[in-house]
mmCIF file of C-alpha atoms and ligand atoms in Angstrom:
data_model
loop_
_atom_site.group_PDB
_atom_site.id
_atom_site.type_symbol
_atom_site.label_atom_id
_atom_site.label_comp_id
_atom_site.label_asym_id
_atom_site.label_seq_id
_atom_site.Cartn_x
_atom_site.Cartn_y
_atom_site.Cartn_z
ATOM 1 C CA MET A 1 -103.040 -130.610 -251.322
ATOM 2 C CA PRO A 2 -101.550 -127.117 -251.738
ATOM 3 C CA ASP A 3 -99.544 -126.523 -254.898
ATOM 4 C CA GLY A 4 -95.818 -127.047 -254.592
ATOM 5 C CA GLN A 5 -95.849 -129.968 -252.183
ATOM 6 C CA GLU A 6 -94.628 -133.280 -253.471
ATOM 7 C CA LEU A 7 -97.559 -135.338 -254.705
ATOM 8 C CA LEU A 8 -95.518 -138.194 -256.150
ATOM 9 C CA GLN A 9 -92.121 -139.555 -255.194
ATOM 10 C CA VAL A 10 -90.333 -142.267 -257.112
ATOM 11 C CA PHE A 11 -87.304 -143.899 -255.497
ATOM 12 C CA ASP A 12 -84.823 -146.060 -257.377
ATOM 13 C CA LEU A 13 -87.426 -147.544 -259.702
ATOM 14 C CA GLU A 14 -86.355 -150.597 -261.689
ATOM 15 C CA LYS A 15 -88.179 -152.720 -264.221
ATOM 16 C CA HIS A 16 -86.390 -155.596 -265.927
ATOM 17 C CA TYR A 17 -87.955 -157.646 -268.702
ATOM 18 C CA PRO A 18 -86.708 -161.104 -269.660
ATOM 19 C CA LEU A 19 -85.157 -161.049 -273.123
ATOM 20 C CA GLY A 20 -86.239 -163.658 -275.660
ATOM 21 C CA SER A 21 -88.398 -166.650 -274.840
ATOM 22 C CA ALA A 22 -88.604 -167.118 -271.115
ATOM 23 C CA LEU A 23 -91.228 -169.824 -271.402
ATOM 24 C CA PHE A 24 -89.079 -172.900 -270.993
ATOM 25 C CA ALA A 25 -85.938 -171.694 -269.368
ATOM 26 C CA ARG A 26 -85.029 -169.162 -266.803
ATOM 27 C CA PRO A 27 -84.070 -166.121 -268.806
ATOM 28 C CA LYS A 28 -80.367 -165.458 -268.863
ATOM 29 C CA HIS A 29 -80.689 -161.940 -270.129
ATOM 30 C CA TRP A 30 -82.797 -159.049 -269.031
ATOM 31 C CA VAL A 31 -83.649 -155.717 -270.563
ATOM 32 C CA ARG A 32 -83.282 -153.030 -267.963
ATOM 33 C CA ALA A 33 -86.199 -150.955 -269.264
ATOM 34 C CA VAL A 34 -86.052 -148.746 -266.175
ATOM 35 C CA ASP A 35 -82.760 -148.857 -264.349
ATOM 36 C CA GLY A 36 -82.766 -146.998 -261.040
ATOM 37 C CA VAL A 37 -84.850 -143.893 -261.637
ATOM 38 C CA SER A 38 -85.702 -141.393 -258.872
ATOM 39 C CA PHE A 39 -87.699 -138.177 -259.122
ATOM 40 C CA SER A 40 -90.617 -136.403 -257.557
ATOM 41 C CA ILE A 41 -93.503 -134.363 -258.893
ATOM 42 C CA ARG A 42 -94.929 -131.389 -257.023
ATOM 43 C CA SER A 43 -98.654 -130.886 -256.777
ATOM 44 C CA GLY A 44 -99.928 -128.773 -259.676
ATOM 45 C CA GLU A 45 -96.825 -129.074 -261.848
ATOM 46 C CA THR A 46 -96.103 -130.849 -265.094
ATOM 47 C CA LEU A 47 -92.980 -132.954 -265.157
ATOM 48 C CA GLY A 48 -91.835 -133.878 -268.636
ATOM 49 C CA LEU A 49 -90.073 -137.133 -269.401
ATOM 50 C CA VAL A 50 -88.192 -137.057 -272.691
ATOM 51 C CA GLY A 51 -85.860 -139.418 -274.488
ATOM 52 C CA GLU A 52 -85.845 -141.373 -277.712
ATOM 53 C CA SER A 53 -87.880 -144.489 -278.319
ATOM 54 C CA GLY A 54 -86.965 -147.365 -275.995
ATOM 55 C CA SER A 55 -85.484 -145.211 -273.234
ATOM 56 C CA GLY A 56 -88.026 -146.440 -270.666
ATOM 57 C CA LYS A 57 -90.500 -143.549 -270.468
ATOM 58 C CA THR A 58 -93.667 -145.584 -270.963
ATOM 59 C CA THR A 59 -92.473 -148.283 -268.585
ATOM 60 C CA THR A 60 -91.816 -145.627 -265.932
ATOM 61 C CA GLY A 61 -95.356 -144.261 -266.353
ATOM 62 C CA ARG A 62 -96.917 -147.710 -266.292
ATOM 63 C CA CYS A 63 -94.995 -148.676 -263.145
ATOM 64 C CA ILE A 64 -96.262 -145.558 -261.352
ATOM 65 C CA LEU A 65 -99.842 -146.569 -262.185
ATOM 66 C CA ARG A 66 -98.995 -150.196 -261.416
ATOM 67 C CA LEU A 67 -100.228 -151.239 -264.837
ATOM 68 C CA THR A 68 -96.807 -152.917 -264.867
ATOM 69 C CA GLU A 69 -95.337 -154.330 -261.661
ATOM 70 C CA PRO A 70 -91.911 -152.794 -261.009
ATOM 71 C CA THR A 71 -88.975 -155.090 -260.288
ATOM 72 C CA SER A 72 -87.974 -152.887 -257.364
ATOM 73 C CA GLY A 73 -88.177 -149.382 -256.010
ATOM 74 C CA ARG A 74 -90.623 -147.314 -254.033
ATOM 75 C CA ILE A 75 -93.477 -145.116 -255.229
ATOM 76 C CA VAL A 76 -95.180 -142.780 -252.780
ATOM 77 C CA PHE A 77 -98.340 -141.035 -253.959
ATOM 78 C CA ASP A 78 -100.023 -138.494 -251.703
ATOM 79 C CA GLY A 79 -98.283 -140.109 -248.739
ATOM 80 C CA VAL A 80 -99.319 -143.664 -249.698
ATOM 81 C CA ASP A 81 -96.780 -146.364 -250.541
ATOM 82 C CA LEU A 82 -98.372 -147.629 -253.772
ATOM 83 C CA LEU A 83 -96.344 -150.830 -254.054
ATOM 84 C CA ALA A 84 -97.500 -151.911 -250.610
ATOM 85 C CA LEU A 85 -101.162 -151.796 -251.626
ATOM 86 C CA ARG A 86 -103.113 -154.981 -252.205
ATOM 87 C CA PRO A 87 -104.792 -155.320 -255.632
ATOM 88 C CA ARG A 88 -108.192 -154.255 -254.306
ATOM 89 C CA GLU A 89 -106.701 -151.233 -252.550
ATOM 90 C CA MET A 90 -104.780 -150.339 -255.696
ATOM 91 C CA ARG A 91 -107.935 -150.506 -257.794
ATOM 92 C CA ALA A 92 -109.608 -148.062 -255.428
ATOM 93 C CA MET A 93 -106.532 -145.828 -255.498
ATOM 94 C CA ARG A 94 -106.426 -145.830 -259.281
ATOM 95 C CA ARG A 95 -109.259 -143.350 -259.575
ATOM 96 C CA HIS A 96 -106.772 -140.717 -258.421
ATOM 97 C CA LEU A 97 -104.162 -141.728 -261.007
ATOM 98 C CA GLN A 98 -105.239 -141.810 -264.617
ATOM 99 C CA VAL A 99 -103.599 -142.135 -268.018
ATOM 100 C CA ILE A 100 -103.960 -140.555 -271.436
ATOM 101 C CA PHE A 101 -102.539 -142.695 -274.238
ATOM 102 C CA GLN A 102 -100.816 -141.742 -277.458
ATOM 103 C CA ASP A 103 -103.347 -143.318 -279.725
ATOM 104 C CA PRO A 104 -106.918 -142.599 -278.667
ATOM 105 C CA TYR A 105 -108.175 -144.809 -281.485
ATOM 106 C CA ALA A 106 -106.527 -147.832 -279.929
ATOM 107 C CA SER A 107 -107.691 -146.964 -276.419
ATOM 108 C CA LEU A 108 -111.342 -146.345 -277.374
ATOM 109 C CA ASP A 109 -113.557 -149.326 -278.084
ATOM 110 C CA PRO A 110 -114.846 -148.821 -281.658
ATOM 111 C CA ARG A 111 -118.131 -150.552 -280.814
ATOM 112 C CA MET A 112 -118.894 -148.249 -277.892
ATOM 113 C CA THR A 113 -120.387 -144.786 -278.269
ATOM 114 C CA ILE A 114 -118.053 -142.134 -276.946
ATOM 115 C CA GLY A 115 -120.602 -141.429 -274.225
ATOM 116 C CA ALA A 116 -120.348 -145.051 -273.092
ATOM 117 C CA SER A 117 -116.532 -144.872 -273.177
ATOM 118 C CA VAL A 118 -116.482 -141.779 -270.993
ATOM 119 C CA GLU A 119 -119.078 -143.300 -268.650
ATOM 120 C CA GLU A 120 -117.273 -146.618 -268.250
ATOM 121 C CA PRO A 121 -114.869 -145.567 -265.449
ATOM 122 C CA LEU A 122 -117.861 -144.180 -263.526
ATOM 123 C CA ILE A 123 -119.633 -147.528 -263.793
ATOM 124 C CA ILE A 124 -116.522 -149.470 -262.770
ATOM 125 C CA HIS A 125 -116.066 -147.277 -259.707
ATOM 126 C CA ARG A 126 -119.817 -147.196 -259.011
ATOM 127 C CA VAL A 127 -120.130 -143.431 -259.179
ATOM 128 C CA GLY A 128 -123.648 -141.992 -259.298
ATOM 129 C CA SER A 129 -126.957 -143.289 -260.580
ATOM 130 C CA ARG A 130 -127.542 -143.875 -264.276
ATOM 131 C CA PRO A 131 -129.170 -140.459 -264.875
ATOM 132 C CA GLU A 132 -126.485 -138.747 -262.784
ATOM 133 C CA ARG A 133 -123.803 -140.417 -264.896
ATOM 134 C CA LYS A 134 -125.451 -139.236 -268.130
ATOM 135 C CA VAL A 135 -125.371 -135.662 -266.845
ATOM 136 C CA LYS A 136 -121.743 -136.105 -265.797
ATOM 137 C CA VAL A 137 -120.757 -137.458 -269.234
ATOM 138 C CA ARG A 138 -122.278 -134.416 -270.957
ATOM 139 C CA ALA A 139 -120.401 -132.112 -268.586
ATOM 140 C CA LEU A 140 -117.143 -133.986 -269.242
ATOM 141 C CA LEU A 141 -117.563 -133.678 -273.005
ATOM 142 C CA GLU A 142 -118.168 -129.955 -272.647
ATOM 143 C CA ASP A 143 -115.159 -129.694 -270.359
ATOM 144 C CA VAL A 144 -112.877 -130.989 -273.138
ATOM 145 C CA GLY A 145 -114.466 -128.774 -275.796
ATOM 146 C CA LEU A 146 -116.795 -131.310 -277.410
ATOM 147 C CA ASP A 147 -120.511 -130.969 -278.129
ATOM 148 C CA PRO A 148 -122.344 -132.995 -275.448
ATOM 149 C CA GLY A 149 -124.645 -134.194 -278.234
ATOM 150 C CA PHE A 150 -121.700 -136.248 -279.541
ATOM 151 C CA ALA A 151 -122.247 -138.756 -276.725
ATOM 152 C CA SER A 152 -124.274 -141.062 -278.954
ATOM 153 C CA ARG A 153 -121.685 -141.175 -281.753
ATOM 154 C CA TYR A 154 -118.874 -143.641 -282.411
ATOM 155 C CA PRO A 155 -115.095 -143.062 -282.436
ATOM 156 C CA HIS A 156 -114.758 -143.471 -286.230
ATOM 157 C CA GLU A 157 -116.957 -140.413 -286.746
ATOM 158 C CA PHE A 158 -114.304 -138.180 -285.187
ATOM 159 C CA SER A 159 -110.945 -136.697 -286.093
ATOM 160 C CA GLY A 160 -107.752 -137.667 -284.252
ATOM 161 C CA GLY A 161 -107.860 -134.490 -282.163
ATOM 162 C CA GLN A 162 -111.498 -135.033 -281.225
ATOM 163 C CA ARG A 163 -110.786 -138.631 -280.272
ATOM 164 C CA GLN A 164 -107.957 -137.490 -278.048
ATOM 165 C CA ARG A 165 -110.421 -135.085 -276.387
ATOM 166 C CA VAL A 166 -112.637 -138.105 -275.692
ATOM 167 C CA GLY A 167 -109.637 -139.926 -274.221
ATOM 168 C CA ILE A 168 -108.996 -136.929 -271.977
ATOM 169 C CA ALA A 169 -112.657 -136.761 -270.899
ATOM 170 C CA ARG A 170 -112.465 -140.434 -269.970
ATOM 171 C CA ALA A 171 -109.302 -139.833 -267.939
ATOM 172 C CA LEU A 172 -111.004 -136.938 -266.133
ATOM 173 C CA ALA A 173 -114.213 -138.807 -265.330
ATOM 174 C CA LEU A 174 -113.159 -139.865 -261.825
ATOM 175 C CA GLN A 175 -111.681 -136.456 -260.944
ATOM 176 C CA PRO A 176 -108.118 -137.716 -260.609
ATOM 177 C CA LYS A 177 -105.305 -135.743 -258.984
ATOM 178 C CA PHE A 178 -102.599 -137.083 -261.237
ATOM 179 C CA ILE A 179 -102.450 -137.959 -264.916
ATOM 180 C CA VAL A 180 -99.760 -139.744 -266.904
ATOM 181 C CA ALA A 181 -99.996 -138.352 -270.438
ATOM 182 C CA ASP A 182 -97.969 -140.765 -272.561
ATOM 183 C CA GLU A 183 -97.140 -139.051 -275.872
ATOM 184 C CA PRO A 184 -100.661 -137.564 -275.905
ATOM 185 C CA VAL A 185 -100.087 -135.515 -279.062
ATOM 186 C CA SER A 186 -97.436 -137.561 -280.882
ATOM 187 C CA ALA A 187 -99.970 -139.248 -283.176
ATOM 188 C CA LEU A 188 -101.743 -135.998 -284.065
ATOM 189 C CA ASP A 189 -101.252 -133.541 -286.923
ATOM 190 C CA VAL A 190 -98.890 -130.744 -285.939
ATOM 191 C CA SER A 191 -101.725 -128.213 -286.309
ATOM 192 C CA VAL A 192 -103.820 -130.127 -283.775
ATOM 193 C CA GLN A 193 -101.009 -130.772 -281.283
ATOM 194 C CA ALA A 194 -101.032 -127.214 -279.933
ATOM 195 C CA GLN A 195 -104.796 -127.310 -279.377
ATOM 196 C CA ILE A 196 -104.559 -130.463 -277.292
ATOM 197 C CA VAL A 197 -101.559 -129.162 -275.335
ATOM 198 C CA ASN A 198 -103.546 -125.982 -274.652
ATOM 199 C CA LEU A 199 -106.536 -127.995 -273.519
ATOM 200 C CA LEU A 200 -104.356 -129.983 -271.115
ATOM 201 C CA GLN A 201 -103.063 -126.719 -269.641
ATOM 202 C CA VAL A 202 -106.559 -125.271 -269.259
ATOM 203 C CA LEU A 203 -107.795 -128.459 -267.598
ATOM 204 C CA GLN A 204 -104.791 -128.483 -265.284
ATOM 205 C CA ARG A 205 -105.684 -125.040 -263.958
ATOM 206 C CA ARG A 206 -109.406 -125.757 -263.863
ATOM 207 C CA HIS A 207 -109.075 -129.007 -261.934
ATOM 208 C CA GLY A 208 -105.775 -128.627 -260.088
ATOM 209 C CA LEU A 209 -104.180 -131.522 -261.955
ATOM 210 C CA THR A 210 -100.618 -132.765 -261.749
ATOM 211 C CA TYR A 211 -99.120 -134.273 -264.910
ATOM 212 C CA LEU A 212 -96.323 -136.593 -265.919
ATOM 213 C CA PHE A 213 -95.982 -135.652 -269.581
ATOM 214 C CA ILE A 214 -94.094 -138.178 -271.699
ATOM 215 C CA SER A 215 -92.668 -137.220 -275.091
ATOM 216 C CA HIS A 216 -89.926 -138.500 -277.386
ATOM 217 C CA GLY A 217 -89.122 -134.976 -278.535
ATOM 218 C CA MET A 218 -88.304 -131.857 -276.595
ATOM 219 C CA ALA A 219 -90.269 -129.273 -278.609
ATOM 220 C CA VAL A 220 -93.642 -130.241 -277.156
ATOM 221 C CA VAL A 221 -92.547 -130.348 -273.520
ATOM 222 C CA GLN A 222 -91.108 -126.844 -273.679
ATOM 223 C CA HIS A 223 -94.549 -125.244 -273.563
ATOM 224 C CA ILE A 224 -96.271 -127.359 -270.977
ATOM 225 C CA CYS A 225 -93.665 -128.622 -268.510
ATOM 226 C CA THR A 226 -92.410 -126.939 -265.382
ATOM 227 C CA ARG A 227 -89.495 -129.347 -265.162
ATOM 228 C CA VAL A 228 -88.094 -131.948 -267.508
ATOM 229 C CA GLY A 229 -86.310 -135.247 -266.943
ATOM 230 C CA VAL A 230 -84.220 -136.731 -269.743
ATOM 231 C CA MET A 231 -84.058 -140.522 -269.990
ATOM 232 C CA TYR A 232 -81.438 -142.574 -271.774
ATOM 233 C CA LEU A 233 -81.421 -146.386 -271.742
ATOM 234 C CA GLY A 234 -83.553 -146.648 -268.631
ATOM 235 C CA LYS A 235 -81.752 -143.964 -266.669
ATOM 236 C CA LEU A 236 -82.442 -140.375 -265.846
ATOM 237 C CA VAL A 237 -79.415 -138.471 -267.177
ATOM 238 C CA GLU A 238 -80.601 -134.914 -266.539
ATOM 239 C CA LEU A 239 -83.393 -133.265 -264.567
ATOM 240 C CA GLY A 240 -84.108 -129.579 -264.174
ATOM 241 C CA GLU A 241 -86.392 -126.599 -264.643
ATOM 242 C CA THR A 242 -87.581 -126.447 -268.257
ATOM 243 C CA GLU A 243 -85.980 -123.059 -268.907
ATOM 244 C CA ALA A 244 -82.595 -124.086 -267.535
ATOM 245 C CA LEU A 245 -82.690 -127.325 -269.471
ATOM 246 C CA PHE A 246 -83.442 -125.575 -272.751
ATOM 247 C CA GLU A 247 -81.128 -122.623 -272.258
ATOM 248 C CA ARG A 248 -78.217 -124.516 -270.817
ATOM 249 C CA PRO A 249 -78.543 -128.254 -271.218
ATOM 250 C CA LEU A 250 -75.683 -129.918 -269.363
ATOM 251 C CA HIS A 251 -75.777 -133.477 -270.629
ATOM 252 C CA PRO A 252 -74.451 -134.045 -274.164
ATOM 253 C CA TYR A 253 -77.514 -136.204 -274.838
ATOM 254 C CA THR A 254 -79.868 -133.384 -273.827
ATOM 255 C CA GLN A 255 -77.906 -131.106 -276.154
ATOM 256 C CA VAL A 256 -78.465 -133.560 -279.006
ATOM 257 C CA LEU A 257 -82.194 -133.763 -278.243
ATOM 258 C CA ARG A 258 -82.507 -130.002 -278.049
ATOM 259 C CA SER A 259 -80.569 -129.376 -281.234
ATOM 260 C CA SER A 260 -83.260 -131.225 -283.148
ATOM 261 C CA ILE A 261 -85.935 -128.669 -282.237
ATOM 262 C CA PRO A 262 -85.475 -125.725 -284.653
ATOM 263 C CA ASN A 263 -86.132 -127.931 -287.658
ATOM 264 C CA PRO A 264 -89.762 -127.304 -288.623
ATOM 265 C CA ASP A 265 -90.053 -130.734 -290.200
ATOM 266 C CA PRO A 266 -90.632 -133.197 -287.343
ATOM 267 C CA GLU A 267 -89.661 -136.191 -289.475
ATOM 268 C CA ALA A 268 -86.300 -134.675 -290.324
ATOM 269 C CA GLY A 269 -85.810 -133.823 -286.647
ATOM 270 C CA ARG A 270 -86.472 -137.372 -285.639
ATOM 271 C CA GLU A 271 -83.960 -138.610 -288.163
ATOM 272 C CA ARG A 272 -81.291 -136.335 -286.822
ATOM 273 C CA ILE A 273 -81.587 -137.369 -283.204
ATOM 274 C CA ARG A 274 -81.517 -141.041 -284.091
ATOM 275 C CA PRO A 275 -78.299 -141.413 -286.024
ATOM 276 C CA GLN A 276 -77.890 -145.009 -284.901
ATOM 277 C CA ALA A 277 -81.513 -146.107 -285.095
ATOM 278 C CA ASP A 278 -82.715 -147.388 -281.741
ATOM 279 C CA PRO A 279 -80.335 -147.309 -278.825
ATOM 280 C CA PRO A 280 -79.085 -150.792 -277.966
ATOM 281 C CA ALA A 281 -82.066 -152.425 -276.288
ATOM 282 C CA THR A 282 -80.067 -155.457 -275.320
ATOM 283 C CA ALA A 283 -79.050 -157.152 -272.170
ATOM 284 C CA GLU A 284 -75.491 -156.049 -272.728
ATOM 285 C CA ARG A 285 -74.766 -153.539 -270.044
ATOM 286 C CA ILE A 286 -72.665 -150.753 -271.346
ATOM 287 C CA PRO A 287 -69.763 -150.257 -268.970
ATOM 288 C CA GLY A 288 -69.259 -146.738 -267.669
ATOM 289 C CA CYS A 289 -71.605 -144.014 -268.858
ATOM 290 C CA PRO A 290 -74.438 -145.511 -270.930
ATOM 291 C CA PHE A 291 -74.122 -142.629 -273.420
ATOM 292 C CA HIS A 292 -70.349 -142.880 -273.888
ATOM 293 C CA PRO A 293 -70.415 -144.816 -277.199
ATOM 294 C CA ARG A 294 -72.370 -141.949 -278.781
ATOM 295 C CA CYS A 295 -70.843 -139.050 -276.876
ATOM 296 C CA PRO A 296 -68.719 -136.541 -278.811
ATOM 297 C CA TYR A 297 -66.938 -135.511 -275.581
ATOM 298 C CA VAL A 298 -66.157 -138.979 -274.256
ATOM 299 C CA MET A 299 -63.280 -139.065 -271.762
ATOM 300 C CA GLU A 300 -61.319 -142.000 -270.413
ATOM 301 C CA GLU A 301 -63.231 -142.263 -267.130
ATOM 302 C CA CYS A 302 -66.570 -142.319 -269.007
ATOM 303 C CA ARG A 303 -65.681 -145.753 -270.383
ATOM 304 C CA VAL A 304 -65.093 -147.337 -267.001
ATOM 305 C CA GLN A 305 -67.181 -145.525 -264.445
ATOM 306 C CA GLU A 306 -70.828 -144.590 -264.474
ATOM 307 C CA PRO A 307 -71.450 -140.934 -263.611
ATOM 308 C CA PRO A 308 -73.992 -140.524 -260.791
ATOM 309 C CA LEU A 309 -76.909 -138.090 -261.115
ATOM 310 C CA LEU A 310 -75.689 -135.089 -259.127
ATOM 311 C CA GLU A 311 -77.274 -131.752 -258.328
ATOM 312 C CA ILE A 312 -74.784 -129.260 -259.663
ATOM 313 C CA ARG A 313 -76.993 -126.187 -259.449
ATOM 314 C CA PRO A 314 -80.081 -125.758 -257.296
ATOM 315 C CA GLY A 315 -82.781 -127.931 -258.844
ATOM 316 C CA HIS A 316 -80.588 -129.029 -261.745
ATOM 317 C CA LYS A 317 -79.191 -132.562 -261.757
ATOM 318 C CA VAL A 318 -76.990 -134.207 -264.339
ATOM 319 C CA ALA A 319 -75.163 -137.522 -264.729
ATOM 320 C CA CYS A 320 -72.051 -136.513 -266.674
ATOM 321 C CA PHE A 321 -68.399 -136.278 -265.630
ATOM 322 C CA LEU A 322 -67.823 -133.390 -268.016
ATOM 323 C CA ALA A 323 -70.537 -131.303 -266.375
ATOM 324 C CA THR A 324 -69.705 -132.228 -262.810
ATOM 325 C CA SER A 325 -65.948 -131.726 -263.145
ATOM 326 C CA ALA A 326 -66.266 -128.358 -264.896
HETATM 327 P P1 ADP B 1 -90.189 -145.629 -274.380
HETATM 328 O O1 ADP B 1 -91.582 -145.401 -273.883
HETATM 329 O O2 ADP B 1 -89.212 -144.637 -273.864
HETATM 330 O O3 ADP B 1 -90.126 -145.743 -275.865
HETATM 331 P P2 ADP B 1 -90.464 -148.265 -273.190
HETATM 332 O O4 ADP B 1 -90.682 -148.013 -271.753
HETATM 333 O O5 ADP B 1 -91.655 -148.566 -274.010
HETATM 334 O O6 ADP B 1 -89.672 -147.022 -273.817
HETATM 335 O O7 ADP B 1 -89.426 -149.455 -273.387
HETATM 336 C C1 ADP B 1 -88.174 -149.499 -272.715
HETATM 337 C C2 ADP B 1 -87.479 -150.816 -273.051
HETATM 338 O O8 ADP B 1 -88.191 -151.884 -272.477
HETATM 339 C C3 ADP B 1 -87.397 -151.109 -274.536
HETATM 340 O O9 ADP B 1 -86.164 -151.728 -274.794
HETATM 341 C C4 ADP B 1 -88.528 -152.067 -274.767
HETATM 342 O O10 ADP B 1 -88.259 -152.911 -275.842
HETATM 343 C C5 ADP B 1 -88.580 -152.825 -273.455
HETATM 344 N N1 ADP B 1 -89.943 -153.276 -273.129
HETATM 345 C C6 ADP B 1 -91.020 -152.471 -272.892
HETATM 346 N N2 ADP B 1 -92.103 -153.205 -272.595
HETATM 347 C C7 ADP B 1 -91.718 -154.501 -272.641
HETATM 348 C C8 ADP B 1 -92.390 -155.761 -272.427
HETATM 349 N N3 ADP B 1 -93.677 -155.817 -272.081
HETATM 350 N N4 ADP B 1 -91.650 -156.891 -272.558
HETATM 351 C C9 ADP B 1 -90.342 -156.851 -272.890
HETATM 352 N N5 ADP B 1 -89.650 -155.706 -273.099
HETATM 353 C C10 ADP B 1 -90.324 -154.551 -272.974
HETATM 354 MG MG1 MG B 2 -93.331 -144.999 -274.983
#
């Protein structure tokens, strides 16, 4: 697919989880983890998804891969309606859509050599003969900047950054078109984060990859994303080109997220953007704009009516009455 065409389209995605024990009774309350999200990703680009913990980023990524079944919505990948696929068809499709997790230690089996971990997707999808797979594993390790001789070693022998490289090699094994990178550097030392972000960029060019890059902070996405979507309580509240979003964020929530960047201490930054701990992850639906209880510019209409996500400049959408009435 030529760069610039839409590889992935997400329409009105919703995922509701029952709140509390749903074992014996029909749940009365639901968490709207993802609450009507629409966006698309062009081939060859990196779309960032930012927002504080609990805003629905991971659930969005998992729904796209169908690791979690969405409650409703439509997901079109490379012209295929993913939610219409039968399980067997989806399994075959999954080689084109891969995931990189935050914590490579948790996603790598400690009892398997890293060579075996990288080879596993090839075995599952019956790619190549045994000797061909061994050659492929060595090439994959080299591709992510690791010594191919490491194949016989175990995850505990490696640093966090090296383990994440193994996780990336594993995600690349089936030559996917699209990768969900869910906080891929959040668990790493700051000094290592840039190396892994760089590697992801190099691999993107080398293999023509398209990324959905999930992050709770905005600093990381600035360098890798073409466009960024901002999520708040399961909704997309702003979406635009990275530069526009950083230079002129329109949503007050985006402004809060951005204002936490200049602080060199990431812990302090995190504190500042979370003045009220986690956002209310309850079944209580906030009337009006979901951000209004925290918004410094709240107006009367914000308490009663929910602002729709509107394109107010070419390619720049925002869900805020202040921005759309200005
Ligand atoms: P993020 O990745 O932005 O931190 P998540 O997508 O993980 O957010 O979570 C969004 C909301 O959905 C949170 O309130 C979370 O508690 C809830 N949630 C996520 N996964 C589940 C689950 N398996 N069961 C119940 N609630 C869930
Ligand atoms: Mg998450």
